[in-house]
Coordinates of C-alpha atoms in Angstrom, one line a residue:
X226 CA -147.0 13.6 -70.7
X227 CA -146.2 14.9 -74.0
X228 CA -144.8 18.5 -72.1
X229 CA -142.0 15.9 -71.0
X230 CA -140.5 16.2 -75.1
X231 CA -139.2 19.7 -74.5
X232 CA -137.4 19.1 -71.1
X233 CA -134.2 18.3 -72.1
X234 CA -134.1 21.2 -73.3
X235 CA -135.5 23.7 -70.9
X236 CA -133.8 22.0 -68.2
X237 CA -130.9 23.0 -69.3
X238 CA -131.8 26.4 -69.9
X239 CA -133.5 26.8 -66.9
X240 CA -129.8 25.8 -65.1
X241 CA -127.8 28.0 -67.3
X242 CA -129.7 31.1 -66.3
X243 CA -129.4 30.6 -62.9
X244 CA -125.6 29.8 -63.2
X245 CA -125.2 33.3 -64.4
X246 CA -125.7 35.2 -60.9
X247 CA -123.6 33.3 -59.6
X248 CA -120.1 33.5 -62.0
X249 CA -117.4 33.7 -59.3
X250 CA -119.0 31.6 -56.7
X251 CA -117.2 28.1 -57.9
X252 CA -118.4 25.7 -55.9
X253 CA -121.6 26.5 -55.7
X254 CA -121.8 26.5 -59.4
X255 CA -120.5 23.3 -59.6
X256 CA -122.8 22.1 -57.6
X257 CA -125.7 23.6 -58.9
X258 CA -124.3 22.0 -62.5
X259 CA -124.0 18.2 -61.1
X260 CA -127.3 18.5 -59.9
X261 CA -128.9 19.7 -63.0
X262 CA -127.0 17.1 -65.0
X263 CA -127.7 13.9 -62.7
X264 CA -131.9 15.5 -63.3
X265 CA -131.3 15.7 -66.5
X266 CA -129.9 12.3 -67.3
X267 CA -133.1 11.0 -65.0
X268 CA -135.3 13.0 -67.7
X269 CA -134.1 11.9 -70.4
X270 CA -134.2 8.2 -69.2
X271 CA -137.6 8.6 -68.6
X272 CA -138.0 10.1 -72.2
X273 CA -136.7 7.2 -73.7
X274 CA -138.2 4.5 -71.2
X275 CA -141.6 6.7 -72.6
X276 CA -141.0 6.5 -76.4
X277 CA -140.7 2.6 -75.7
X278 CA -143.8 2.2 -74.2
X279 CA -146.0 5.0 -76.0
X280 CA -144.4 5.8 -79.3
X281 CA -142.9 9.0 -80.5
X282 CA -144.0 12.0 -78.6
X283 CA -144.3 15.4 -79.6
X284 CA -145.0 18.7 -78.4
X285 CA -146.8 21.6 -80.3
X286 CA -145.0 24.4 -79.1
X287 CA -147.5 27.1 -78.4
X288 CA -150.8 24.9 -79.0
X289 CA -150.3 25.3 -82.6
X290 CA -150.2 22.2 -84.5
X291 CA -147.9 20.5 -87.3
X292 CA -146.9 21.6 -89.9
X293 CA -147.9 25.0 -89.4
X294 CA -146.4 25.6 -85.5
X295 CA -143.4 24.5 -84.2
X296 CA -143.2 20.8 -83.4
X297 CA -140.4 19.2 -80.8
X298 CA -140.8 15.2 -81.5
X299 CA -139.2 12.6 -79.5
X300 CA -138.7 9.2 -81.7
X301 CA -136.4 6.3 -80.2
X302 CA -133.2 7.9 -82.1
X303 CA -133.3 11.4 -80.5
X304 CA -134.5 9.9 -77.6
X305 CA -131.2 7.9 -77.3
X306 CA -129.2 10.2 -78.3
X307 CA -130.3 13.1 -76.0
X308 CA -129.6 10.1 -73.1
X309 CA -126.2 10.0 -74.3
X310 CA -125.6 13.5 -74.5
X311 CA -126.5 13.6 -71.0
X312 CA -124.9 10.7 -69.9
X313 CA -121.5 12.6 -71.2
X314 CA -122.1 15.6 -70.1
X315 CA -122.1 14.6 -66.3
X316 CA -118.9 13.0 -66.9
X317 CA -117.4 15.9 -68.5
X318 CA -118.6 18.0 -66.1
X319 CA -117.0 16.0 -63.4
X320 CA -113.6 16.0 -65.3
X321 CA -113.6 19.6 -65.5
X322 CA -113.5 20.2 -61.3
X323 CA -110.4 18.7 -61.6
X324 CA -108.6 20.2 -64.7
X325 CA -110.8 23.2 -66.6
X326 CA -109.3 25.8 -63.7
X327 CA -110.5 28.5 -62.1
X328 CA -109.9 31.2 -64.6
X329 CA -112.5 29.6 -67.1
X330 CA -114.5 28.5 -64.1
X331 CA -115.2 32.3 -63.2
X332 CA -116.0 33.2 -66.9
X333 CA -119.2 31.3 -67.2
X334 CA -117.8 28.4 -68.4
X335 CA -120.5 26.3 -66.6
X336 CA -123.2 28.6 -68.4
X337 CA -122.0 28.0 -71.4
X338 CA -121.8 24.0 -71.1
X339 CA -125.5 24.5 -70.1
X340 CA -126.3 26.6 -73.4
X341 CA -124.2 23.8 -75.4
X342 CA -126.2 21.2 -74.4
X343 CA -129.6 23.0 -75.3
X344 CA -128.6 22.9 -78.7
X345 CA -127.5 19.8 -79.0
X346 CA -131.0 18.9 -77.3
X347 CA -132.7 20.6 -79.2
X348 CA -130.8 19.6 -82.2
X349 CA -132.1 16.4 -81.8
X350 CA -135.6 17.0 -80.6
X351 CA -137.0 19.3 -83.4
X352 CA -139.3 18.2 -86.2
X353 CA -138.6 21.3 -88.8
X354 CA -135.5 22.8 -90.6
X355 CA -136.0 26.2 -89.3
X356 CA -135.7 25.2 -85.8
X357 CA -132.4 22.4 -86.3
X358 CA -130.9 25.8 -87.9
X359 CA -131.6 27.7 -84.6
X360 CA -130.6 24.9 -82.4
X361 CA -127.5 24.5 -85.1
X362 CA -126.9 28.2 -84.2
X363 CA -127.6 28.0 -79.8
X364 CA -125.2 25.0 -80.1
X365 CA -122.3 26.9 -82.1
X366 CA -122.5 29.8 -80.1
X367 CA -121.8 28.3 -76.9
X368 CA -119.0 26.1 -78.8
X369 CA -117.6 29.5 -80.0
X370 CA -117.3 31.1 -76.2
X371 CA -116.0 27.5 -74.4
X372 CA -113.4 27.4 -77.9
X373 CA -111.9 31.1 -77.3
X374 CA -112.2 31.2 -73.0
X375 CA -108.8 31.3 -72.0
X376 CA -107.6 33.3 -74.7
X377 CA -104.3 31.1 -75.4
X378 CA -102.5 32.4 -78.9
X379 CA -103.7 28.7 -80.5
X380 CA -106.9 28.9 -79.4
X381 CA -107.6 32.6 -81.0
X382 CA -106.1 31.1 -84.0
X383 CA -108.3 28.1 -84.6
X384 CA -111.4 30.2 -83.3
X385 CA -111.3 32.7 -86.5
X386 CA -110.8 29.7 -88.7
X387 CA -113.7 27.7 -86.7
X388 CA -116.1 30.6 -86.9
X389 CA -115.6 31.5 -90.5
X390 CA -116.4 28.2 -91.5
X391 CA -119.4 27.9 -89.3
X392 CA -120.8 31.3 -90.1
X393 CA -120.6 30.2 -93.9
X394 CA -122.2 27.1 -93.0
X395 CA -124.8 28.5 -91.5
X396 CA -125.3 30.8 -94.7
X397 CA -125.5 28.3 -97.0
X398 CA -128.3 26.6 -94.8
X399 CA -130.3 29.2 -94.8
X400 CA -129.8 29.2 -98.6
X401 CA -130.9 25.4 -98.5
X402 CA -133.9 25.8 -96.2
X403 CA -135.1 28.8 -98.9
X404 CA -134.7 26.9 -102.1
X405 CA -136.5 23.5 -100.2
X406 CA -139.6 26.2 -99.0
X407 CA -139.9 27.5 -101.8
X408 CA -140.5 24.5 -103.9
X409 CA -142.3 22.6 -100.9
X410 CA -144.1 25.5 -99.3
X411 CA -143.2 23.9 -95.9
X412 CA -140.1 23.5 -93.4
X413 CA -142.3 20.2 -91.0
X414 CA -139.8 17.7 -91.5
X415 CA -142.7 15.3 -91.4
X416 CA -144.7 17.4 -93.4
X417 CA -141.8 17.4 -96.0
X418 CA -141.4 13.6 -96.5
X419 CA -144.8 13.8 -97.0
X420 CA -144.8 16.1 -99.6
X421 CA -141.5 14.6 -101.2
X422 CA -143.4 11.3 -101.8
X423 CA -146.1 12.7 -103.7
X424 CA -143.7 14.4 -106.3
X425 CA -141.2 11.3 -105.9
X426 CA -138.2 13.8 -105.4
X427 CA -137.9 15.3 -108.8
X428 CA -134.1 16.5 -109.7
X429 CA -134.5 19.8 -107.8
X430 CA -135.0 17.7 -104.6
X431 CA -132.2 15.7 -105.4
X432 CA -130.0 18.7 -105.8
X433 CA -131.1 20.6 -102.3
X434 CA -130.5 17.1 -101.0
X435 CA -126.6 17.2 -101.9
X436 CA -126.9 21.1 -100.8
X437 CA -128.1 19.8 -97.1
X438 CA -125.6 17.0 -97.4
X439 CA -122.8 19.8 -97.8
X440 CA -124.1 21.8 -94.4
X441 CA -124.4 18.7 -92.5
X442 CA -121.2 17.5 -93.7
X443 CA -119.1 20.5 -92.9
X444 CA -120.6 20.0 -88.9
X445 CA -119.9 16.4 -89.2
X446 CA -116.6 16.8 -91.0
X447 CA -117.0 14.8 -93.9
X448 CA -114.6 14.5 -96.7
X449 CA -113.5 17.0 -98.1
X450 CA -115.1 19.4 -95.3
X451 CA -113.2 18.3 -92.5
X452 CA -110.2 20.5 -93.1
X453 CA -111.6 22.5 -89.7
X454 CA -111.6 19.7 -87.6
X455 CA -108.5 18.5 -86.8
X456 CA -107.1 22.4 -85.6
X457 CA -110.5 23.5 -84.2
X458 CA -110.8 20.9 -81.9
X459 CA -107.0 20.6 -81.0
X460 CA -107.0 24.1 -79.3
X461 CA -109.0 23.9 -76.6
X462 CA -108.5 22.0 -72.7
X463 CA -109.3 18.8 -72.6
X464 CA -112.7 19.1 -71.6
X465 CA -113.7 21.3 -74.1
X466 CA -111.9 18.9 -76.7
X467 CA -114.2 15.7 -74.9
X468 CA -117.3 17.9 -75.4
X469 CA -116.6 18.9 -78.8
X470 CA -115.2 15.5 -80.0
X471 CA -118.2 13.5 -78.6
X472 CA -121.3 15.4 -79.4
X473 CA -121.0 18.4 -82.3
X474 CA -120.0 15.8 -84.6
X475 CA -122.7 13.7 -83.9
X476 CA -125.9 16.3 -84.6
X477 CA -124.0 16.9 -87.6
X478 CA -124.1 12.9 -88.8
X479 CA -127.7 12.7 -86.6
X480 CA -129.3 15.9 -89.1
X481 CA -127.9 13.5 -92.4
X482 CA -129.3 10.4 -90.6
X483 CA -133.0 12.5 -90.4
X484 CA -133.0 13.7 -93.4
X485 CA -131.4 11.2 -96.0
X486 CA -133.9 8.4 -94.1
X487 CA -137.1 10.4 -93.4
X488 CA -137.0 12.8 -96.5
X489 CA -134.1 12.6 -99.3
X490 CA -134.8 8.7 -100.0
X491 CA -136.4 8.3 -103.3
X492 CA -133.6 9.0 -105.5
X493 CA -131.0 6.5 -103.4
X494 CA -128.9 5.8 -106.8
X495 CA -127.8 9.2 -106.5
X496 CA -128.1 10.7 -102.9
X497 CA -127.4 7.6 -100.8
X498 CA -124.3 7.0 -103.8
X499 CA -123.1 9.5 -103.3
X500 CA -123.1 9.4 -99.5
X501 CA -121.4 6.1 -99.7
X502 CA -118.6 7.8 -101.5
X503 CA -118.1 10.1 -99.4
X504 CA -118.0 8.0 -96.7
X505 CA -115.3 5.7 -97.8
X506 CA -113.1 8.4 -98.7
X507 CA -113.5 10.3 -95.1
X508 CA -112.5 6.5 -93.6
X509 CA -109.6 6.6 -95.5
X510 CA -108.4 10.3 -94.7
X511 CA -108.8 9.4 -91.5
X512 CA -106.9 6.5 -91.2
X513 CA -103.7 8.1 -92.8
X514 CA -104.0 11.1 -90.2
X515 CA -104.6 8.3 -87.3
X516 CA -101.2 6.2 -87.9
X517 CA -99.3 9.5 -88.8
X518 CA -99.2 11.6 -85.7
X519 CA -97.2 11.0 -82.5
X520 CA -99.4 13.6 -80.8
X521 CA -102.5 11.9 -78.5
X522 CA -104.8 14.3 -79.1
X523 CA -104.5 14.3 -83.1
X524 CA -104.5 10.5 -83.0
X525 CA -107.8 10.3 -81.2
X526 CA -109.4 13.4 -83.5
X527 CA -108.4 12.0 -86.3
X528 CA -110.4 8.5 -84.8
X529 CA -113.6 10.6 -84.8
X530 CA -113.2 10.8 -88.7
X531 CA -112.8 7.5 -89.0
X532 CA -116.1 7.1 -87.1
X533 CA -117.8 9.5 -89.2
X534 CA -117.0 7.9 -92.4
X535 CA -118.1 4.6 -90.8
X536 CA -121.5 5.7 -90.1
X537 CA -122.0 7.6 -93.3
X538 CA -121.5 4.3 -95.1
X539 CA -124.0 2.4 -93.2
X540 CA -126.7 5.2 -93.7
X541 CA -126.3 5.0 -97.3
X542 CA -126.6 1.4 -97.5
X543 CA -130.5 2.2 -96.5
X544 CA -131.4 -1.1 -94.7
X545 CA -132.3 -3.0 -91.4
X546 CA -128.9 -4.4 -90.9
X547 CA -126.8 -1.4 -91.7
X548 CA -128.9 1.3 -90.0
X549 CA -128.9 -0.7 -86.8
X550 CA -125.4 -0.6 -86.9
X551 CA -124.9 3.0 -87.2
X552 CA -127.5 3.9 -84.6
X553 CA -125.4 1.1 -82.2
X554 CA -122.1 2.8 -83.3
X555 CA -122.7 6.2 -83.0
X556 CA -123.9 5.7 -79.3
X557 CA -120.9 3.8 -78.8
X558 CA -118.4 6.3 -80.9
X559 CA -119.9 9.3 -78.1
X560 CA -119.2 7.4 -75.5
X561 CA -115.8 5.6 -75.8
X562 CA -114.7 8.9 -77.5
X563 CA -115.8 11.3 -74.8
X564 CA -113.6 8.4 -72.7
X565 CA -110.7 8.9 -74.5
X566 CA -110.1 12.1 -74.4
X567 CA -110.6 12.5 -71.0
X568 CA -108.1 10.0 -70.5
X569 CA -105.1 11.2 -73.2
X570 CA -105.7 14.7 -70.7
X571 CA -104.8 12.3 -67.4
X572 CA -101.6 11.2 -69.3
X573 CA -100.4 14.6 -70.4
X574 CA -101.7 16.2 -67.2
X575 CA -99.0 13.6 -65.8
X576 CA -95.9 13.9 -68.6
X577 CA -96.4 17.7 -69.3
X578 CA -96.5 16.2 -73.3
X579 CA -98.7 15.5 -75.5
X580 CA -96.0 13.6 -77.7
X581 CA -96.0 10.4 -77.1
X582 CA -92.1 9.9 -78.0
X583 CA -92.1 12.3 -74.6
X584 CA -93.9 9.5 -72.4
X585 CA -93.6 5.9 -71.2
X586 CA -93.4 4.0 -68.4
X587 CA -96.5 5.5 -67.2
X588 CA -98.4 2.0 -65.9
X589 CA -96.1 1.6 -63.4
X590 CA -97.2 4.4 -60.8
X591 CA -100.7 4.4 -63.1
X592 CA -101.7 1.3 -63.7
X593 CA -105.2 1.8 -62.9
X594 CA -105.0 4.5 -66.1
X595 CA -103.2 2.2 -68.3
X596 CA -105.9 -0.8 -68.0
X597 CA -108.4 1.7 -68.5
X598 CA -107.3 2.9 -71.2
X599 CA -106.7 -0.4 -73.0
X600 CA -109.8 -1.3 -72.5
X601 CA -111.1 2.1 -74.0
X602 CA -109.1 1.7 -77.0
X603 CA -110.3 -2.1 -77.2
X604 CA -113.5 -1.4 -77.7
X605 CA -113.1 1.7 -79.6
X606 CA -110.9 -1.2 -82.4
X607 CA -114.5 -3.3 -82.0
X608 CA -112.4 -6.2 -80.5
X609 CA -115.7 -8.1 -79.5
X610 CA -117.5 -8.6 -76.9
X611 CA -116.9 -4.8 -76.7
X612 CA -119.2 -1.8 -77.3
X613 CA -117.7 -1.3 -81.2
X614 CA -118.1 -4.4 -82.5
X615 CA -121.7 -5.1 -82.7
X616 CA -122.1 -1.9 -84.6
X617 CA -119.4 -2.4 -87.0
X618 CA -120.6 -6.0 -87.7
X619 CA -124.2 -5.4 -88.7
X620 CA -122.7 -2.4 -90.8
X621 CA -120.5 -5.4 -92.6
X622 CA -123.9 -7.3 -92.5
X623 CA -125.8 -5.0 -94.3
X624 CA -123.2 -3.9 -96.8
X625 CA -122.9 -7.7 -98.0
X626 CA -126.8 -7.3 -98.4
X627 CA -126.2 -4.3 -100.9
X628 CA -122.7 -6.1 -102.0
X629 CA -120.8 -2.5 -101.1
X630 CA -118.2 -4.8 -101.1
X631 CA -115.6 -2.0 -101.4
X632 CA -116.9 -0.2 -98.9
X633 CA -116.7 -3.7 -96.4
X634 CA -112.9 -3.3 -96.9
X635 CA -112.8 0.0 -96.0
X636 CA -114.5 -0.6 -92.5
X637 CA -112.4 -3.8 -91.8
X638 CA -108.8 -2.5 -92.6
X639 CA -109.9 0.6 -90.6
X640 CA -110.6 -1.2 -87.6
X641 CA -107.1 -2.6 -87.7
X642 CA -105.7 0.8 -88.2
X643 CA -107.7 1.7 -85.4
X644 CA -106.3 -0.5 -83.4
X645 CA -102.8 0.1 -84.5
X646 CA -103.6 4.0 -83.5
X647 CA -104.5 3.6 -80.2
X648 CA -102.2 0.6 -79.4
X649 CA -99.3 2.9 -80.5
X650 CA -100.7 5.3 -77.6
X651 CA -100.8 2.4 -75.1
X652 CA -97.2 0.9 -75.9
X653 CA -95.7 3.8 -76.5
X654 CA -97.3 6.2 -73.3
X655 CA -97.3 3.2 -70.9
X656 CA -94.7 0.9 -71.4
X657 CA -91.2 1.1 -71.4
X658 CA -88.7 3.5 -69.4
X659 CA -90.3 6.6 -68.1
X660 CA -88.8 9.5 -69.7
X661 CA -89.6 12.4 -66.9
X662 CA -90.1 12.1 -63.2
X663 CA -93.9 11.5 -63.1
X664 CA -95.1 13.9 -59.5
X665 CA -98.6 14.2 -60.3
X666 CA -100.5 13.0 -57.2
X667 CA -102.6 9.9 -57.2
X668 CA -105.3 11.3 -55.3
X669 CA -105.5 14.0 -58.2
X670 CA -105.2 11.2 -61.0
X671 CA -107.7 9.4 -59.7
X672 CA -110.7 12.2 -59.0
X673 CA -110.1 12.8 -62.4
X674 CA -109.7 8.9 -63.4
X675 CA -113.7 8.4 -62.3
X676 CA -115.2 10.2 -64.6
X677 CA -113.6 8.1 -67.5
X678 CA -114.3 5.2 -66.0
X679 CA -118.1 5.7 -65.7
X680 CA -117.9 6.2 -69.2
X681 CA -115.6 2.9 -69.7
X682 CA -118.2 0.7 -67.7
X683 CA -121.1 1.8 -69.7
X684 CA -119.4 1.3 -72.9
X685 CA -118.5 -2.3 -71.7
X686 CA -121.9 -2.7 -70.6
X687 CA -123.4 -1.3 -73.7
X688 CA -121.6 -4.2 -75.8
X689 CA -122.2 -7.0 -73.1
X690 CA -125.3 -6.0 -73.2
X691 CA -125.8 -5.2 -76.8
X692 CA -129.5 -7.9 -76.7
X693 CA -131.1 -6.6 -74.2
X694 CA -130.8 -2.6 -75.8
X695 CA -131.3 -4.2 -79.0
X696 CA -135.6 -3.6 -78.7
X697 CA -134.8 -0.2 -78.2
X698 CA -132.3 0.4 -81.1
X699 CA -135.1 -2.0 -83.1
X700 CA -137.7 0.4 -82.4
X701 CA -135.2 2.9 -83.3
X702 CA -134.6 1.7 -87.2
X703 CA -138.6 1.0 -87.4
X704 CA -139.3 4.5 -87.6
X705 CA -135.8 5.2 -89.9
X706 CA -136.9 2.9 -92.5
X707 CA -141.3 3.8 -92.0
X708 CA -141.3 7.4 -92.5
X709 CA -145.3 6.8 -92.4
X710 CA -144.4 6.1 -88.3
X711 CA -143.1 9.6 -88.4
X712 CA -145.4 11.2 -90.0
X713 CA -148.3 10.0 -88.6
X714 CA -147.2 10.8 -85.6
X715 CA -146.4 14.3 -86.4
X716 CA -149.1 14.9 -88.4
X717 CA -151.8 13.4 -86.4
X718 CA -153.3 11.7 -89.6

C-alpha cells in the first residue's frame, strides 16, 4: 500500500519518458498525455481517499528507513494538494490542444509538462530538505524550458531574469540546508522537529528559519521577493502562464506552510511575526498592482500576490481556525486561478488584445464565456456561497482569535479590491460596444471554453460543498498543529 506514496511521482515520469520518442508525432502524444493525466488524478484520489482512512503514509525509498534514507510521506495536506495539481494539470493540458501550437507541440512541450509536474509532486511528497531542494530543482528546470520554448524576444528576456533569480535561490538553499545540518546533524523533516523541540529553537534556529523563509519566499513571491513575478510569468502562452500561476507559487507557500508548522514553531513571537508582516505588506503590493493595470493578464498575476499574502497571514496566526482557512484557500486560489487564466487567453485569443480598453462587447457572441467568467471572478472576490469565502472567513476567524486585527483589514479591503479587479475585466471586456469585429469561431471558443469550465464547476462545488470536504481539510490541520502525528509516523516511534 505504502508503494502507492511515490506514484504521483513516477507516473509522471514514467509518461514523460515515453513522450520523448515520440516528439513530432502530436496526436499521439496528446493522447498518450490525457491518458496519463486522467490515471494520474485517479492515483492521487486514491492517495488521498487512503490518508483518510489509514493515516499518513510513507515510503522508505530503498528499504532504508527515516531519518537516515530517503522518506516520501503522504499526510492529508500533500495529499490534497498533489490532487489538485492533478486535477489542473488535465485541464491545462486540454487547453493547450487548442492554443499551445504545433511549434512547441513538436519541441517536447508535453515532456516537459510531465517533468513539471514530478516536481511539484514530489515537492509535496518528500519528508527531508535535501530531497524538496531536488524536487525544487526538477520542477524549475522544466519551468525554465516550457518559459523560453518559442523563443519570442519577451520571453528570452524574462527567462535570464527568471533564472538568475532562481539559480541564486537555489544557492542560498543549499547554504540554509548546510548551516541547519550542521547544527542538527540531520535533513528528516520529521527527524528535525524532533530535534528542534529538545533544544527549543535556540536563536541560531530562529535565524536559518528567516534564511528558509527568504528561499521559500522568493518561489512564492513574497514581499519584497516578488519583483520576478509579475514579468516572469507574463511572457509565456497562456498555458504556460495557467501552469505557472496555479502551481509554482504554491510549493513555494506549501514548503513555508511545512516548515514554519512542523519545525520553525517555538519561537512564534519572532518567526510567525514576522511572517505576518510580511504577509500584510505582500496583500497590499498586490492590491495596488491589481486596480492599476488595464492588461488581463497583469490584473490576474498580480491576484496571485494577493493570494499569497492572504495565506501567509493565516499561517502565522498558528491556529485551528486560521490554518484551516489557508489549507481551504490555497486549494481554492489553484483552482479558480488556473481558471482564470485560461479564460483572459479565450478573450484575447478573440480581441487580438490583452488591453482591456481594446475589448468589449464580447458577451454578445460569447456569452457562455462571459457567465463563466463572472462566476470565476465571483468566487475568486469570496462572494459566498462560493469556493473563496469559506477560506477567507475562518482566516478572519482565527485572526480575531490572535486579535491581528490589522491584518483582518488587510484581508477584507483586499477582497473588495479583488472584486473591483476582476469586475473591471468583466465590465470592461464584456460589456459595452465591441471595439473589433470578433471572427474567432465558436466551435474553437468553445473546445477551449471546457477546460475552464471543469475547473469553474469544481471550484463551485468545492464551496457548496465546503462540509462535506471539511473532515478532510480537519484531518489536514490535525497533523499541522501535532507535529507528534508527523513524526511518529515518520519515525516509526
Amino acid at each position: 500500500m505504502n508503494n502507492l506514496t511515490f506514484m504521483p511521482v513516477l507516473w509522471p515520469l514514467f509518461t514523460g519518458i515515453i513522450l520523448i520518442f515520440f516528439a513530432k508525432k502530436i496526436k499521439l502524444q496528446r493522447g498518450i498525455s490525457l491518458f496519463s493525466s486522467l490515471i494520474g488524478i485517479e492515483i492521487s484520489l486514491y492517495l488521498v481517499l487512503s490518508v483518510h482512512n489509514q493515516g499518513i503514509l510513507t515510503l522508505g525509498v530503498g528499504s532504508w528507513d527515516a531519518p537516515f534514507g530517503i522518506v516520501i510521506v503522504a499526510d492529508m495536506l500533500s495529499s490534497l494538494l498533489v490532487l489538485t495539481t492533478n486535477i489542473i494539470g488535465l485541464a491545462i493540458l486540454i487547453y493547450s490542444f487548442y492554443s499551445i501550437g504545433k511549434e512547441r507541440e513538436t519541441h517536447y512541450y508535453y515532456p516537459v509538462f510531465q517533468f513539471l509536474l514530478i516536481g511539484v509532486n514530489g515537492a509535496f511528497l518528500t519528508g527531508d530538505l535535501f530531497n524538496l531542494f531536488v524536487f525544487f530543482e526538477v520542477m524549475l528546470m522544466a519551468s525554465y524550458v516550457l518559459l523560453v520554448l518559442g523563443g519570442t524576444k519577451i520571453q528570452l528576456r524574462e527567462s535570464l531574469k527568471y533564472i538568475i533569480v532562481n539559480v541564486l535561490s537555489s544557492a542560498f538553499f543549499v547554504i540554509m540546508v548546510a548551516y541547519l545540518y550542521s547544527v542538527l546533524g540531520t535533513l528528516n523533516m520529521a527527524h528535525l522537529s524532533q530535534r528542534i523541540s529538545e533544544v527549543n529553537q535556540p536563536g541560531i534556529i530562529s535565524v536559518i528559519a528567516i534564511g528558509f523563509l527568504i528561499v521559500f519566499g522568493l518561489k512564492g513571491a513574497i514581499f519584497p521577493l516578488f519583483q520576478w513575478l509579475p514579468g516572469s510569468y507574463y511572457a509565456p502562452p497562456i498555458p504556460v502562464m495557467a501552469l505557472f500561476g496555479a502551481l509554482l507559487t504554491k510549493v513555494g507557500i506549501y514548503a513555508i506552510f511545512r516548515t514554519y508548522t512542523l519545525m520553525f514553531y517555538h519561537d512564534q513571537n519572532f518567526t510567525h511575526t514576522f511572517l505576518a508582516v510580511l504577509g500584510i505588506l505582500t496583500i497590499i503590493i498586490g492590491v495596488i498592482g491589481a486596480i492599476a493595470y488595464w492588461d488581463v493578464k497583469k490584473i490576474i498575476i498580480y491576484n496571485i500576490i494577493i493570494a499569497v499574502g492572504v495565506i501567509i497571514f493565516g499561517i502565522s496566526l498558528m491556529n485551528e481556525q486560521a490554518l484551516s482557512g489557508s489549507i481551504l484557500y490555497i486549494i481554492h486560489d489553484m483552482l479558480i486561478k488556473a481558471a482564470l487564466f485560461l479564460l483572459v487567453g479565450i478573450m484575447i485569443k478573440i480581441s487580438g488584445s490583452d488591453n482591456l480598453r481594446n475589448m468589449g462587447g464580447l458577451i454578445k457572441q460569447y456569452p457562455a464565456l462571459a457567465w463563466t467568467f463572472f462566476i470565476a471572478a465571483i468566487s475568486l472576490a469570496g462572494i459566498p456561497p462560493f469556493s473563496g469565502f469559506a477560506g477567507k472567513l475562518l482566516i478572519l476567524q482565527g485572526a480575531a482569535e490572535k486579535e491581528a486585527y490589522f491584518g483582518m483589514a488587510a484581508v477584507l479591503i483586499s477582497s473588495l479590491m479583488v472584486l473591483y479587479s476582476v469586475m473591471k475585466i468583466f465590465i470592461n471586456g464584456f460589456w459595452g460596444t465591441p471595439k473589433a469585429d470578433y471572427t474567432l469561431a465558436k466551435n474553437t471558443v468553445t473546445k477551449m471554453l471546457v477546460p475552464a469550465v471543469l475547473l469553474v464547476v469544481l471550484s463551485v462545488l468545492y464551496g457548496v460543498g465546503t462540509e462535506s470536504i471539511y473532515p478532510f481539510i480537519s484531518q489536514a490541520v490535525d497533523t499541522l498543529m501535532n507535529p507528534d502525528i508527523y513524526i511518529d509516523a515518520v519515525l516509526k516511534e
